[in-house]
Tab-separated table of C-alpha atoms and ligand atoms in Angstrom:
chain	number	residue	atom	x	y	z
F	1	MET	CA	0.000	0.000	0.000
F	2	THR	CA	1.376	3.415	-0.942
F	3	VAL	CA	0.688	6.709	0.744
F	4	VAL	CA	-1.965	7.595	-1.859
F	5	ASP	CA	-3.933	4.326	-2.086
F	6	ASP	CA	-6.618	5.506	0.318
F	7	VAL	CA	-7.294	8.564	-1.843
F	8	ARG	CA	-6.863	6.809	-5.187
F	9	GLU	CA	-10.086	8.113	-6.763
F	10	VAL	CA	-9.430	11.657	-5.629
F	11	ILE	CA	-5.883	11.537	-7.010
F	12	GLU	CA	-7.145	10.241	-10.376
F	13	GLU	CA	-9.706	13.051	-10.522
F	14	VAL	CA	-7.064	15.699	-9.729
F	15	ARG	CA	-4.683	14.176	-12.302
F	16	ARG	CA	-7.410	14.494	-14.965
F	17	GLU	CA	-8.230	18.068	-13.961
F	18	VAL	CA	-4.610	19.266	-13.933
F	19	SER	CA	-3.807	17.544	-17.238
F	20	THR	CA	-6.860	19.055	-18.948
F	21	LEU	CA	-6.266	22.568	-17.614
F	22	HIS	CA	-2.863	22.715	-19.317
F	23	SER	CA	-4.651	22.901	-22.669
F	24	GLU	CA	-6.127	26.240	-21.554
F	25	LEU	CA	-2.611	27.698	-21.271
F	26	VAL	CA	-1.993	26.674	-24.889
F	27	ARG	CA	-5.401	27.840	-26.077
F	28	TYR	CA	-4.908	31.344	-24.672
F	29	GLY	CA	-1.325	31.653	-25.912
F	30	LEU	CA	0.208	31.884	-22.452
F	31	VAL	CA	3.013	29.337	-22.976
F	32	VAL	CA	5.687	28.263	-25.472
F	33	TRP	CA	7.566	24.971	-25.758
F	34	THR	CA	7.453	23.274	-22.315
F	35	ALA	CA	7.430	26.432	-20.155
F	36	GLY	CA	4.652	27.057	-17.672
F	37	ASN	CA	2.650	24.724	-15.485
F	38	VAL	CA	-0.528	24.100	-13.514
F	39	SER	CA	-0.775	22.406	-10.134
F	40	ALA	CA	-3.626	21.533	-7.790
F	41	ARG	CA	-3.834	20.625	-4.129
F	42	VAL	CA	-5.251	17.183	-3.379
F	43	PRO	CA	-8.224	18.042	-1.151
F	44	GLY	CA	-7.786	16.982	2.441
F	45	ARG	CA	-4.214	15.745	2.004
F	46	ASP	CA	-0.780	17.388	2.140
F	47	LEU	CA	-0.277	16.498	-1.517
F	48	MET	CA	-0.276	18.286	-4.853
F	49	VAL	CA	-0.458	17.222	-8.504
F	50	ILE	CA	1.765	19.069	-10.996
F	51	LYS	CA	3.020	18.942	-14.575
F	52	PRO	CA	6.116	16.849	-15.296
F	53	SER	CA	9.261	18.818	-16.114
F	54	GLY	CA	10.194	19.347	-19.757
F	55	VAL	CA	7.327	17.354	-21.309
F	56	SER	CA	5.609	18.822	-24.386
F	57	TYR	CA	2.068	20.129	-23.900
F	58	ASP	CA	0.915	17.725	-26.642
F	59	ASP	CA	2.152	14.786	-24.577
F	60	LEU	CA	0.525	15.672	-21.243
F	61	THR	CA	-1.903	13.050	-19.948
F	62	PRO	CA	-3.478	12.357	-16.553
F	63	SER	CA	-1.055	9.470	-16.045
F	64	ASN	CA	2.138	11.499	-16.513
F	65	MET	CA	1.169	14.200	-14.018
F	66	VAL	CA	3.321	13.961	-10.868
F	67	VAL	CA	2.027	13.667	-7.292
F	68	CYS	CA	4.271	15.407	-4.734
F	69	ASP	CA	4.120	16.182	-1.057
F	70	LEU	CA	4.029	19.822	0.045
F	71	HIS	CA	7.818	19.957	0.223
F	72	GLY	CA	8.097	19.016	-3.446
F	73	LYS	CA	9.114	15.389	-2.910
F	74	VAL	CA	7.699	12.977	-5.507
F	75	VAL	CA	5.148	10.594	-4.021
F	76	GLU	CA	3.897	9.047	-7.247
F	77	GLY	CA	4.945	9.484	-10.874
F	78	GLU	CA	7.358	8.292	-13.548
F	79	HIS	CA	8.666	11.777	-14.337
F	80	ALA	CA	10.525	14.499	-12.494
F	81	PRO	CA	8.062	17.226	-11.484
F	82	SER	CA	8.119	20.785	-12.845
F	83	SER	CA	11.086	22.875	-11.735
F	84	ASP	CA	8.546	25.211	-10.075
F	85	THR	CA	7.306	22.491	-7.739
F	86	GLU	CA	9.126	23.794	-4.663
F	87	ALA	CA	7.757	27.292	-5.181
F	88	GLN	CA	4.208	26.018	-5.586
F	89	ALA	CA	4.564	23.619	-2.625
F	90	TYR	CA	5.610	26.596	-0.501
F	91	VAL	CA	2.421	28.431	-1.538
F	92	TYR	CA	0.240	25.441	-0.553
F	93	ARG	CA	2.036	25.129	2.799
F	94	LYS	CA	1.586	28.782	3.707
F	95	LEU	CA	-1.851	29.520	2.203
F	96	GLU	CA	-4.349	26.859	3.227
F	97	HIS	CA	-7.193	28.393	1.208
F	98	ILE	CA	-5.269	28.028	-2.063
F	99	GLY	CA	-6.262	24.988	-4.150
F	100	GLY	CA	-4.425	25.739	-7.401
F	101	VAL	CA	-1.302	27.509	-8.660
F	102	VAL	CA	-0.399	28.395	-12.253
F	103	HIS	CA	2.857	29.699	-13.663
F	104	THR	CA	3.371	31.217	-17.116
F	105	HIS	CA	5.799	33.414	-19.025
F	106	SER	CA	2.937	35.001	-20.971
F	107	PRO	CA	4.514	37.771	-23.060
F	108	TYR	CA	2.695	40.980	-22.103
F	109	ALA	CA	2.761	40.143	-18.402
F	110	VAL	CA	6.475	39.311	-18.656
F	111	ALA	CA	7.058	42.674	-20.340
F	112	TRP	CA	5.671	44.357	-17.196
F	113	ALA	CA	7.610	41.968	-14.945
F	114	ALA	CA	10.840	42.760	-16.791
F	115	ARG	CA	10.310	46.438	-15.967
F	116	GLY	CA	9.515	45.526	-12.350
F	117	GLU	CA	6.331	47.525	-12.687
F	118	PRO	CA	2.879	46.669	-11.248
F	119	ILE	CA	0.061	46.770	-13.807
F	120	PRO	CA	-2.078	49.739	-12.746
F	121	VAL	CA	-5.813	49.290	-12.306
F	122	VAL	CA	-7.052	51.336	-15.268
F	123	THR	CA	-9.646	48.904	-16.663
F	124	THR	CA	-12.820	47.527	-15.111
F	125	MET	CA	-11.623	43.996	-15.874
F	126	CYS	CA	-8.530	44.571	-13.748
F	127	ALA	CA	-10.701	45.911	-10.907
F	128	ASP	CA	-13.129	42.972	-11.262
F	129	GLU	CA	-10.606	40.165	-11.181
F	130	PHE	CA	-7.646	41.670	-9.294
F	131	GLY	CA	-9.255	44.281	-7.013
F	132	GLY	CA	-6.438	46.756	-7.668
F	133	ASP	CA	-3.032	46.841	-9.338
F	134	ILE	CA	-1.459	43.509	-10.266
F	135	PRO	CA	1.563	43.550	-7.932
F	136	VAL	CA	5.228	42.803	-8.600
F	137	GLY	CA	7.177	40.366	-6.450
F	138	PRO	CA	10.945	40.267	-5.950
F	139	PHE	CA	13.567	38.899	-8.292
F	140	ALA	CA	14.163	35.323	-7.155
F	141	THR	CA	16.085	32.383	-8.538
F	142	ILE	CA	14.987	28.745	-8.713
F	143	GLY	CA	16.494	26.371	-6.176
F	144	ASP	CA	15.249	27.392	-2.746
F	145	ASP	CA	12.177	28.926	-1.093
F	146	SER	CA	12.741	32.414	-2.490
F	147	ILE	CA	10.184	32.262	-5.328
F	148	GLY	CA	7.527	30.773	-3.047
F	149	ARG	CA	8.266	33.303	-0.328
F	150	GLY	CA	8.142	36.145	-2.843
F	151	ILE	CA	4.728	35.014	-4.095
F	152	VAL	CA	3.226	34.604	-0.624
F	153	ASP	CA	4.668	37.851	0.770
F	154	THR	CA	3.549	39.885	-2.251
F	155	LEU	CA	0.019	38.467	-2.343
F	156	ALA	CA	-0.372	39.175	1.396
F	157	GLY	CA	-0.562	42.897	0.674
F	158	SER	CA	-3.083	42.623	-2.152
F	159	ARG	CA	-6.459	41.262	-3.244
F	160	SER	CA	-4.867	40.127	-6.492
F	161	PRO	CA	-4.795	36.407	-7.298
F	162	ALA	CA	-1.742	37.001	-9.516
F	163	VAL	CA	1.757	38.313	-8.939
F	164	LEU	CA	4.356	39.312	-11.522
F	165	MET	CA	7.684	37.971	-10.308
F	166	LYS	CA	10.301	40.521	-11.350
F	167	ASN	CA	12.216	39.666	-14.557
F	168	HIS	CA	10.361	36.336	-14.680
F	169	GLY	CA	6.648	35.802	-15.103
F	170	VAL	CA	3.200	35.253	-13.666
F	171	PHE	CA	2.250	33.141	-10.670
F	172	ALA	CA	-1.525	32.964	-10.272
F	173	VAL	CA	-3.447	31.311	-7.445
F	174	GLY	CA	-7.038	30.452	-6.628
F	175	PRO	CA	-9.309	28.337	-4.481
F	176	SER	CA	-9.214	25.820	-7.367
F	177	ALA	CA	-6.760	25.101	-10.169
F	178	ARG	CA	-9.380	26.287	-12.643
F	179	SER	CA	-9.710	29.660	-10.901
F	180	ALA	CA	-5.913	30.023	-10.896
F	181	VAL	CA	-5.861	29.350	-14.659
F	182	LYS	CA	-8.560	31.989	-15.103
F	183	ALA	CA	-6.466	34.521	-13.163
F	184	ALA	CA	-3.451	33.746	-15.392
F	185	VAL	CA	-5.573	34.241	-18.537
F	186	MET	CA	-7.034	37.510	-17.222
F	187	CYS	CA	-3.600	38.741	-16.123
F	188	GLU	CA	-2.230	38.437	-19.647
F	189	ASP	CA	-5.303	40.118	-21.140
F	190	VAL	CA	-5.074	43.043	-18.706
F	191	ALA	CA	-1.308	43.326	-19.294
F	192	ARG	CA	-1.920	43.562	-23.049
F	193	SER	CA	-4.779	46.095	-22.823
F	194	VAL	CA	-2.903	48.379	-20.436
F	195	HIS	CA	0.266	48.145	-22.524
F	196	LEU	CA	-1.733	49.159	-25.611
F	197	SER	CA	-3.295	52.017	-23.698
F	198	TYR	CA	0.159	53.355	-22.824
F	199	GLN	CA	0.997	53.372	-26.550
F	200	LEU	CA	-1.863	55.843	-27.036
F	201	GLY	CA	-1.043	58.085	-24.074
F	202	GLN	CA	-1.652	58.099	-20.341
F	203	PRO	CA	-4.399	55.719	-19.123
F	204	ILE	CA	-6.945	57.182	-16.697
F	205	PRO	CA	-6.864	55.724	-13.161
F	206	ILE	CA	-10.076	54.311	-11.667
F	207	PRO	CA	-10.920	55.845	-8.253
F	208	SER	CA	-10.349	53.370	-5.424
F	209	SER	CA	-14.004	53.531	-4.311
F	210	SER	CA	-15.030	52.421	-7.810
F	211	VAL	CA	-12.370	49.679	-7.816
F	212	ASP	CA	-13.850	48.416	-4.540
F	213	ALA	CA	-17.400	48.489	-5.925
F	214	LEU	CA	-16.415	46.718	-9.157
F	215	TYR	CA	-14.460	44.057	-7.281
F	216	ASP	CA	-17.295	43.438	-4.837
F	217	ARG	CA	-19.894	43.132	-7.573
F	218	TYR	CA	-17.799	40.839	-9.760
F	219	GLN	CA	-16.727	38.596	-6.899
F	220	ASN	CA	-20.125	38.363	-5.217
F	221	VAL	CA	-22.920	39.115	-7.689
F	222	TYR	CA	-21.685	38.499	-11.258
F	223	GLY	CA	-22.456	35.225	-13.022
F	224	GLN	CA	-24.883	32.420	-12.318
F	225	ARG	CA	-26.045	31.915	-8.766
H	1	ZN	ZN1	9.233	30.475	-14.944
């Protein structure tokens, strides 16, 4: 009996979900080659499911997703996990309400990250999804806790479900992996719109009371009940 046998069905379900969600990164043009990844927490267990490292998006299947503990150690899987596993494991350890983490190098968001500049809240979509500016986290290299710490510390001061890690890319989080993917998609769209706006001149800020109202409505009223 392995450590995951008692949650076999749950693990299989999370494997399917994580594998399928990767196609959304391709569909929305957020990734190239094998860069980027999606992970999900296994509900009720200190485990996560994440993309294998260096495997083409075309070749991702539920069975080659990797199950790790929340220190990034492989629990089940034929492949090495994504090189971002330790960063994402750190996020799951520190933020118990987070069920999914997504990482991309989507081009417009990376352009902002390379400048070390938050994306200002100058569109209603940014207010709706991010509740303010999309913040910038520190420059951090792979290999220890520094990316994970940068994500958690930066998100602590913000309502945003996405952070631009300086000179790097987007880390998006959510209560589910699907909501984290949505935040990554929205982040790139906002980054593109605001970049285009700057090409035309100076975008107009949205007053903070209106940002609050938009965020509240979108988070609590918008959509199907
Ligand atoms: Zn990266």
